[in-house]
């Protein structure tokens, strides 16, 4: 079989490598793992995932080379990328093309080289996975296949990371960037994903009747949960002036229509605040983690009847109401917070932190705990404190 | 996860053991799907030995409940511990998954 290799296009390569945003990025364990496996399988002292920039080669991962960067000129990997095929040089010192190469005649005195090109999504050749040795050696056909397999693995890790980075960036854009303009109130939220991307979502926006607040937690974690969370956010935001309960019912119906076969669901707390009166109307869909810390340090659990969204059970769903009075703090979190607070007295822990550190300090503490060792789930906390009126008495 | 199957004639008991989380949810789903495919959609899930459930575990139970109902059967749960009961209560799912005292009596009176 003959494969037609497209001619090398250096401009396309440069554009592709810049689009990937991978140059000068930190080491990535998932790619380092492949280089370690390659070293183990082939028993060579040096392995590199080399990417080509304008006039340099930059190593996303390397073993035995000791440097992340080297000149591109005269580089073996530049040759492999231009050729667009597996290149094996059993003994460079015996090879007309390579015997006077500076990497062969000088440091590190290479003798053996084997590399296979890595491609970006559009097929642009951007670098190589390569094996190097100061001793001559040969690769049999099976070993060459293995090298190609490992290069394919590296390539998919590079592209997957790039997709995930895009998704993470998009998810952060979908979050509110500024607190709503609510004189007399302080509004803040924090979210920390268990992995890189979260199945939790929080949101707030103005409607004609006040400000709507949402916190929802899609079952599971990661990219799948994040996709559904983004959809749920949009669905709740549609027609912002329709009734709270209608918005939740419609989101429930849409989620069920989309995912009923997957056995997945979301819990949600959706509320509307009339800032002037402090009246808070809310619908809790199986979430049960909305609270008000009253100025007198007691907790009110905000409960309404309704199962999680997307389950497809015909069930009663109701809205309920409460008041946020001066000195009160309304808080809703995802259940990930329960994994990182004092299990013996979660509400006592939260109250202590809120009282001692204030809203922002408390959210910083939640984020710190969420990044700690015991966290296994996405953690999100949203807080609305009413700061107008008489100051709170009797700090405990 | 270890899933023990006990055939009680009128219905089948699936006894789960350990933590019911994302890692084992597919196993539970498969065990239920196999029974439904065999024409045995009446299932009691014995949770006596389940000490922890997360949202994915809950998803597996709800998915299983729907699968049995679509096939004309039902899924009941029994002997759930405090953590499982608490999660069901907080999510209001105790309204569709009532916890029976033990698996053997889960279909009594129906």
Coordinates of C-alpha atoms in Angstrom, one line a residue:
Chain A
X1 CA 0.0 0.0 0.0
X2 CA 1.3 3.4 -0.8
X3 CA 0.2 6.4 1.2
X4 CA 0.3 9.8 -0.3
X5 CA 1.8 12.2 2.2
X6 CA 0.6 15.8 1.7
X7 CA 3.5 18.2 1.1
X8 CA 4.7 20.0 4.2
X9 CA 3.3 23.4 4.9
X10 CA 5.2 25.3 7.5
X11 CA 2.8 28.2 7.7
X12 CA -0.1 25.8 8.4
X13 CA 2.1 24.0 11.0
X14 CA 2.8 27.3 12.8
X15 CA -0.8 28.3 12.8
X16 CA -1.9 24.9 14.1
X17 CA 0.6 24.8 16.9
X18 CA -0.3 28.4 18.0
X19 CA -4.1 27.5 17.9
X20 CA -3.4 24.6 20.2
X21 CA -1.9 26.9 22.7
X22 CA 0.3 24.1 23.9
X23 CA 3.8 25.7 23.5
X24 CA 5.4 26.5 26.9
X25 CA 2.6 24.9 28.8
X26 CA 3.3 23.0 32.0
X27 CA 4.1 19.2 31.9
X28 CA 1.0 17.0 31.6
X29 CA 0.9 13.7 33.5
X30 CA -1.2 12.1 30.8
X31 CA 1.5 12.7 28.2
X32 CA 4.4 12.1 30.5
X33 CA 2.9 8.7 31.1
X34 CA 3.2 7.8 27.5
X35 CA 6.8 8.9 27.3
X36 CA 7.5 6.7 30.4
X37 CA 5.8 3.8 28.8
X38 CA 7.7 4.3 25.5
X39 CA 11.0 4.4 27.4
X40 CA 10.1 1.2 29.3
X41 CA 9.0 -0.6 26.1
X42 CA 11.9 0.3 23.9
X43 CA 14.6 0.5 26.6
X44 CA 16.1 3.7 25.2
X45 CA 17.6 6.4 27.4
X46 CA 15.8 9.3 25.7
X47 CA 12.2 9.9 24.7
X48 CA 10.6 13.1 23.7
X49 CA 7.3 14.6 22.6
X50 CA 8.8 17.4 20.4
X51 CA 6.7 20.2 19.0
X52 CA 8.0 22.6 16.4
X53 CA 7.8 26.3 16.9
X54 CA 9.3 28.9 14.4
X55 CA 13.0 28.3 14.9
X56 CA 13.0 26.0 17.9
X57 CA 11.8 22.6 19.0
X58 CA 10.0 22.5 22.3
X59 CA 9.4 19.4 24.3
X60 CA 6.0 18.9 25.9
X61 CA 7.4 15.8 27.6
X62 CA 11.0 14.4 27.7
X63 CA 13.0 11.8 29.4
X64 CA 16.8 11.8 29.4
X65 CA 17.3 15.0 27.4
X66 CA 17.3 17.4 30.3
X67 CA 16.1 20.4 28.4
X68 CA 12.6 21.5 27.2
X69 CA 14.0 23.4 24.2
X70 CA 16.6 23.0 21.4
X71 CA 17.3 24.7 18.0
X72 CA 15.0 23.5 15.2
X73 CA 17.7 23.7 12.6
X74 CA 19.3 20.3 11.8
X75 CA 16.9 18.6 14.1
X76 CA 15.9 15.0 13.4
X77 CA 12.3 15.8 14.4
X78 CA 12.1 18.7 11.9
X79 CA 13.1 16.1 9.2
X80 CA 10.4 13.6 10.4
X81 CA 7.7 16.3 10.4
X82 CA 8.7 17.4 6.9
X83 CA 8.7 13.7 5.7
X84 CA 5.4 13.0 7.3
X85 CA 6.2 9.3 8.0
X86 CA 8.0 7.2 10.5
X87 CA 11.7 7.8 10.3
X88 CA 14.1 5.3 11.7
X89 CA 17.9 5.9 11.7
X90 CA 19.6 2.8 13.1
X91 CA 23.1 4.5 13.3
X92 CA 23.4 8.1 12.4
X93 CA 27.2 8.0 12.3
X94 CA 26.9 5.5 9.5
X95 CA 24.3 7.5 7.6
X96 CA 25.4 9.9 4.9
X97 CA 22.6 12.3 5.6
X98 CA 23.3 12.5 9.4
X99 CA 26.9 11.7 10.1
X100 CA 27.9 15.3 10.2
X101 CA 24.8 16.5 12.1
X102 CA 25.7 18.7 15.1
X103 CA 23.6 16.4 17.4
X104 CA 25.6 13.4 16.2
X105 CA 29.1 14.8 16.0
X106 CA 28.6 16.9 19.1
X107 CA 26.5 16.6 22.3
X108 CA 24.5 14.4 22.9
X109 CA 26.3 12.2 20.3
X110 CA 23.2 10.6 19.0
X111 CA 23.4 7.3 17.1
X112 CA 19.9 6.0 17.0
X113 CA 16.7 8.0 16.2
X114 CA 13.2 6.8 15.6
X115 CA 10.3 9.3 15.3
X116 CA 6.7 9.5 14.1
X117 CA 4.8 12.7 13.3
X118 CA 2.0 14.1 15.4
X119 CA -0.8 15.9 13.7
X120 CA -3.2 18.7 14.7
X121 CA -6.9 18.3 14.0
X122 CA -6.7 19.5 10.4
X123 CA -3.9 17.1 9.7
X124 CA -1.1 19.7 10.1
X125 CA 2.1 18.0 11.2
X126 CA 3.2 19.8 14.3
X127 CA 5.8 17.5 16.0
X128 CA 6.9 14.0 16.8
X129 CA 7.1 11.3 19.4
X130 CA 10.7 10.2 19.2
X131 CA 13.1 7.7 20.7
X132 CA 16.8 8.5 20.9
X133 CA 19.9 6.5 21.9
X134 CA 23.7 7.1 22.0
X135 CA 24.0 3.4 20.9
X136 CA 23.0 2.1 17.5
X137 CA 20.0 -0.1 17.3
X138 CA 17.2 -1.4 15.0
X139 CA 13.5 -1.5 15.2
X140 CA 11.6 -4.4 13.8
X141 CA 8.3 -4.0 12.0
X142 CA 6.3 -4.8 15.2
X143 CA 8.3 -2.1 17.1
X144 CA 7.7 0.4 14.4
X145 CA 4.0 -0.3 14.7
X146 CA 4.2 0.2 18.4
X147 CA 5.9 3.6 18.0
X148 CA 3.1 4.7 15.7
X149 CA 0.5 3.5 18.2
X150 CA 2.2 5.5 21.0
X151 CA 2.4 8.6 18.8
X152 CA -1.3 8.3 18.1
X153 CA -1.9 8.1 21.8
X154 CA 0.2 11.2 22.5
X155 CA -1.6 13.0 19.7
X156 CA -5.1 12.2 21.0
X157 CA -4.0 13.4 24.5
X158 CA -2.8 16.7 23.1
X159 CA -6.0 17.2 21.1
X160 CA -8.3 16.1 24.0
X161 CA -6.6 18.5 26.4
X162 CA -7.1 21.3 23.9
X163 CA -10.9 20.5 23.6
X164 CA -11.2 20.3 27.4
X165 CA -9.4 23.6 27.8
X166 CA -11.9 25.2 25.4
X167 CA -14.8 23.7 27.4
X168 CA -13.4 24.9 30.7
X169 CA -13.0 28.4 29.3
X170 CA -16.6 28.4 27.9
X171 CA -18.0 27.2 31.2
X172 CA -16.4 30.1 33.0
X173 CA -17.8 32.5 30.5
X174 CA -21.3 31.2 31.2
X175 CA -21.0 32.2 34.9
X176 CA -22.1 35.6 36.0
X177 CA -19.1 37.9 36.0
X178 CA -20.5 40.7 38.2
X179 CA -22.8 40.7 41.2
X180 CA -26.3 42.0 40.4
X181 CA -26.9 45.7 41.2
X182 CA -28.8 45.2 44.5
X183 CA -28.3 48.1 46.9
X184 CA -28.5 46.8 50.5
X185 CA -27.4 43.3 49.5
X186 CA -24.1 41.6 49.0
X187 CA -24.1 38.7 46.4
X188 CA -21.3 36.3 45.8
X189 CA -20.6 32.8 44.7
X190 CA -17.8 30.3 44.2
X191 CA -17.5 27.1 42.4
X192 CA -14.7 24.5 42.2
X193 CA -14.8 21.5 39.9
X194 CA -13.8 18.1 41.2
X195 CA -11.9 17.7 37.9
X196 CA -11.4 20.4 35.3
X197 CA -15.0 20.9 34.4
X198 CA -18.1 21.0 36.6
X199 CA -21.6 19.6 36.7
X200 CA -22.7 22.4 39.0
X201 CA -24.1 25.6 37.7
X202 CA -25.0 28.9 39.4
X203 CA -26.6 31.9 37.8
X204 CA -28.3 35.2 38.5
X205 CA -30.0 37.8 36.4
X206 CA -32.6 40.5 36.6
X207 CA -36.2 40.1 35.7
X208 CA -39.1 42.6 35.8
X209 CA -40.0 41.4 39.3
X210 CA -36.5 41.2 40.9
X211 CA -33.4 39.1 40.6
X212 CA -33.4 35.4 39.9
X213 CA -30.9 33.1 41.5
X214 CA -30.2 29.5 40.4
X215 CA -28.0 26.8 41.7
X216 CA -28.2 23.3 40.1
X217 CA -26.2 20.1 40.4
X218 CA -26.3 17.6 37.5
X219 CA -25.7 14.0 38.5
X220 CA -22.1 12.9 38.1
X221 CA -19.2 15.0 37.2
X222 CA -17.1 16.1 34.2
X223 CA -17.9 16.9 30.6
X224 CA -21.2 15.1 30.3
X225 CA -22.6 16.7 33.4
X226 CA -21.3 20.1 32.3
X227 CA -23.1 19.8 28.9
X228 CA -26.4 19.2 30.7
X229 CA -25.7 21.9 33.2
X230 CA -25.2 24.4 30.4
X231 CA -28.4 23.3 28.8
X232 CA -30.3 23.5 32.1
X233 CA -29.0 27.1 32.7
X234 CA -30.2 28.2 29.2
X235 CA -33.6 26.5 29.7
X236 CA -34.2 28.3 33.0
X237 CA -33.1 31.6 31.5
X238 CA -35.5 31.4 28.6
X239 CA -38.4 33.9 28.9
X240 CA -37.0 35.4 32.2
X241 CA -40.4 37.0 33.1
X242 CA -42.4 33.8 33.1
X243 CA -43.4 32.5 36.5
X244 CA -40.7 30.7 38.5
X245 CA -42.6 27.5 38.8
X246 CA -43.3 27.5 35.0
X247 CA -39.6 27.9 34.3
X248 CA -38.7 24.9 36.5
X249 CA -41.5 22.7 35.1
X250 CA -40.4 23.4 31.6
X251 CA -36.7 22.8 32.4
X252 CA -37.8 19.5 34.0
X253 CA -39.7 18.5 31.0
X254 CA -36.9 19.4 28.6
X255 CA -34.3 17.6 30.6
X256 CA -36.4 14.5 30.9
X257 CA -37.1 14.6 27.1
X258 CA -33.3 14.8 26.5
X259 CA -31.9 12.4 29.0
X260 CA -34.6 10.0 30.3
X261 CA -32.7 7.1 28.8
X262 CA -29.5 7.9 30.5
X263 CA -30.7 7.6 34.1
X264 CA -29.4 11.0 34.9
X265 CA -31.0 14.0 36.6
X266 CA -30.3 17.3 38.2
X267 CA -31.3 18.9 41.5
X268 CA -31.9 22.6 41.5
X269 CA -32.8 25.6 43.6
X270 CA -34.4 28.4 41.7
X271 CA -35.5 31.6 43.4
X272 CA -36.6 35.1 42.8
X273 CA -35.8 38.0 45.2
X274 CA -37.8 41.2 45.5
X275 CA -35.0 43.4 46.8
X276 CA -37.2 46.1 48.2
X277 CA -39.2 43.8 50.5
X278 CA -36.7 41.0 50.9
X279 CA -39.4 38.6 49.7
X280 CA -37.8 35.4 48.3
X281 CA -40.0 33.0 46.3
X282 CA -38.3 29.7 45.5
X283 CA -38.7 26.3 43.9
X284 CA -36.6 23.5 45.2
X285 CA -36.3 20.5 42.9
X286 CA -34.9 17.8 45.1
X287 CA -32.0 19.9 46.1
X288 CA -32.7 20.7 49.7
X289 CA -29.6 22.8 50.3
X290 CA -31.0 26.3 50.6
X291 CA -30.8 28.0 53.9
X292 CA -31.2 31.3 55.6
X293 CA -28.9 32.2 58.4
X294 CA -31.0 34.6 60.5
X295 CA -29.5 37.6 62.2
X296 CA -30.1 35.8 65.5
X297 CA -27.8 32.9 64.3
X298 CA -30.6 30.4 63.8
X299 CA -30.9 28.5 60.5
X300 CA -34.1 28.3 58.4
X301 CA -34.1 25.4 55.9
X302 CA -35.8 26.4 52.7
X303 CA -38.0 23.5 51.7
X304 CA -40.5 23.1 48.9
X305 CA -42.1 20.0 47.4
X306 CA -40.6 18.6 44.3
X307 CA -38.4 15.9 43.0
X308 CA -35.2 16.5 40.9
X309 CA -35.4 17.5 37.3
X310 CA -35.3 15.1 34.4
X311 CA -36.8 12.1 36.2
X312 CA -40.1 11.9 34.3
X313 CA -42.3 11.3 37.3
X314 CA -45.6 13.2 37.3
X315 CA -45.4 14.8 40.7
X316 CA -46.5 17.8 42.6
X317 CA -44.1 20.8 42.3
X318 CA -44.8 23.8 44.4
X319 CA -43.1 27.1 45.1
X320 CA -42.6 28.5 48.6
X321 CA -41.7 31.8 50.1
X322 CA -39.7 33.4 52.8
X323 CA -38.3 36.8 53.7
X324 CA -34.6 37.9 53.8
X325 CA -34.5 40.5 56.5
X326 CA -31.7 42.9 57.4
X327 CA -28.8 41.0 58.8
X328 CA -29.9 37.6 57.2
X329 CA -27.7 35.6 54.9
X330 CA -29.3 33.4 52.3
X331 CA -27.1 30.5 51.2
X332 CA -27.5 27.7 48.8
X333 CA -24.7 25.1 48.0
X334 CA -24.2 21.9 46.1
X335 CA -23.9 18.7 48.1
X336 CA -20.1 18.7 47.4
X337 CA -19.8 21.2 50.2
X338 CA -21.0 18.5 52.7
X339 CA -18.0 16.4 51.9
X340 CA -15.6 19.2 53.0
X341 CA -17.2 20.7 56.0
X342 CA -17.3 19.4 59.6
X343 CA -19.5 16.3 59.2
X344 CA -20.6 16.3 62.9
X345 CA -22.0 19.9 62.6
X346 CA -22.0 21.2 59.0
X347 CA -24.3 24.1 59.6
X348 CA -22.4 25.1 62.8
X349 CA -19.2 25.1 60.8
X350 CA -20.7 27.2 58.0
X351 CA -22.1 29.7 60.4
X352 CA -18.8 30.0 62.2
X353 CA -16.9 30.7 59.0
X354 CA -19.6 33.2 57.7
X355 CA -19.6 35.1 61.0
X356 CA -15.8 35.2 61.4
X357 CA -14.7 35.9 57.9
X358 CA -17.7 37.6 56.2
X359 CA -19.1 36.6 52.8
X360 CA -16.0 36.8 50.7
X361 CA -13.8 35.2 53.4
X362 CA -16.3 32.4 53.8
X363 CA -16.4 31.7 50.0
X364 CA -12.6 31.8 49.9
X365 CA -12.6 29.2 52.7
X366 CA -15.1 27.0 50.9
X367 CA -12.9 27.2 47.8
X368 CA -9.8 26.3 49.8
X369 CA -11.6 23.2 51.3
X370 CA -13.0 22.3 47.9
X371 CA -9.4 22.1 46.5
X372 CA -8.3 19.9 49.5
X373 CA -7.9 16.2 49.8
X374 CA -11.3 15.2 51.0
X375 CA -13.2 16.8 48.0
X376 CA -14.5 14.3 45.5
X377 CA -17.4 16.2 44.1
X378 CA -17.9 19.6 42.4
X379 CA -18.5 22.3 45.1
X380 CA -20.6 25.4 44.6
X381 CA -21.8 28.0 47.1
X382 CA -23.9 31.0 46.5
X383 CA -24.6 33.6 49.1
X384 CA -26.9 36.6 49.3
X385 CA -26.6 38.7 52.4
X386 CA -28.9 41.6 53.3
X387 CA -26.7 44.3 54.7
X388 CA -29.1 47.2 54.9
X389 CA -31.1 48.2 58.1
X390 CA -29.9 47.8 61.6
X391 CA -26.6 46.1 62.2
X392 CA -26.7 42.7 63.7
X393 CA -26.5 42.5 67.5
X394 CA -24.6 40.1 69.7
X395 CA -21.8 38.6 67.7
X396 CA -21.2 35.1 68.9
Chain B
X1 CA -19.8 -4.4 43.8
X2 CA -21.2 -7.8 44.7
X3 CA -24.7 -8.3 43.5
X4 CA -26.5 -11.3 44.9
X5 CA -29.6 -12.5 43.1
X6 CA -32.4 -14.4 45.1
X7 CA -35.4 -15.7 43.2
X8 CA -38.5 -15.5 45.3
X9 CA -40.8 -16.8 42.5
X10 CA -43.2 -13.8 42.4
X11 CA -40.2 -11.3 42.3
X12 CA -36.4 -11.3 42.4
X13 CA -34.3 -9.8 45.1
X14 CA -31.0 -8.1 44.1
X15 CA -28.9 -7.7 47.2
X16 CA -26.2 -5.0 46.8
X17 CA -23.1 -4.8 48.9
X18 CA -20.8 -1.8 49.4
X19 CA -20.9 1.8 48.1
X20 CA -23.5 2.6 45.4
X21 CA -21.6 5.2 43.4
X22 CA -20.8 6.1 39.8
X23 CA -18.2 3.3 39.7
X24 CA -20.8 0.5 40.2
X25 CA -24.0 2.2 38.8
X26 CA -23.6 0.5 35.4
X27 CA -23.4 -2.9 37.1
X28 CA -26.7 -2.3 38.9
X29 CA -28.3 -1.0 35.7
X30 CA -27.1 -4.2 33.8
X31 CA -28.3 -6.5 36.5
X32 CA -31.8 -4.9 36.3
X33 CA -31.8 -4.8 32.5
X34 CA -30.9 -8.5 32.4
X35 CA -33.9 -9.4 34.7
X36 CA -36.3 -7.2 32.7
X37 CA -35.0 -8.9 29.5
X38 CA -35.7 -12.3 31.1
X39 CA -39.3 -11.2 31.7
X40 CA -38.8 -10.6 35.4
X41 CA -39.5 -7.0 35.9
X42 CA -40.6 -7.3 39.6
X43 CA -37.5 -6.5 41.5
X44 CA -36.7 -5.8 45.2
X45 CA -33.4 -4.2 45.8
X46 CA -31.9 -5.1 49.2
X47 CA -29.8 -2.2 50.4
X48 CA -29.0 -3.6 53.9
X49 CA -25.3 -3.8 53.1
X50 CA -25.1 -0.5 51.2
X51 CA -23.5 2.1 53.5
X52 CA -23.2 4.9 51.0
X53 CA -25.1 6.2 47.9
X54 CA -24.2 9.2 45.7
X55 CA -26.2 10.9 43.0
X56 CA -25.0 8.4 40.3
X57 CA -26.2 5.6 42.6
X58 CA -29.5 7.3 42.9
X59 CA -29.6 7.7 39.2
X60 CA -29.1 4.0 38.8
X61 CA -32.0 3.2 41.1
X62 CA -34.3 5.6 39.4
X63 CA -33.3 4.4 35.9
X64 CA -34.0 0.8 37.1
X65 CA -37.3 1.8 38.5
X66 CA -38.3 3.3 35.2
X67 CA -37.1 0.2 33.3
X68 CA -39.2 -2.1 35.4
X69 CA -42.3 0.0 35.2
X70 CA -42.0 0.3 31.4
X71 CA -41.9 -3.5 31.3
X72 CA -45.1 -3.7 33.4
X73 CA -43.3 -4.5 36.7
X74 CA -42.0 -2.5 39.6
X75 CA -38.9 -1.9 41.6
X76 CA -38.9 -1.7 45.4
X77 CA -36.1 -0.9 47.8
X78 CA -35.6 -2.3 51.2
X79 CA -33.6 -2.2 54.4
X80 CA -31.8 1.1 53.5
X81 CA -29.5 2.6 56.1
X82 CA -29.6 6.1 57.4
X83 CA -27.4 7.7 54.7
X84 CA -29.4 6.2 51.9
X85 CA -32.7 7.3 53.6
X86 CA -31.4 10.8 54.1
X87 CA -30.4 11.2 50.5
X88 CA -33.8 9.9 49.4
X89 CA -35.5 12.3 51.8
X90 CA -33.5 15.4 50.7
X91 CA -34.2 14.7 47.1
X92 CA -37.9 14.0 47.7
X93 CA -37.3 10.7 46.0
X94 CA -38.7 8.8 49.0
X95 CA -42.0 9.6 47.3
X96 CA -41.3 7.2 44.4
X97 CA -38.8 5.0 46.2
X98 CA -40.4 4.1 49.5
X99 CA -38.1 2.1 51.8
X100 CA -39.6 -1.3 52.8
X101 CA -38.5 -3.0 56.0
X102 CA -37.0 -6.0 54.2
X103 CA -36.7 -7.3 50.7
X104 CA -38.8 -10.4 51.3
X105 CA -41.8 -8.3 52.2
X106 CA -41.3 -5.5 49.7
X107 CA -44.2 -6.7 47.5
X108 CA -46.5 -7.7 50.3
X109 CA -50.1 -6.6 49.8
X110 CA -49.7 -5.6 46.2

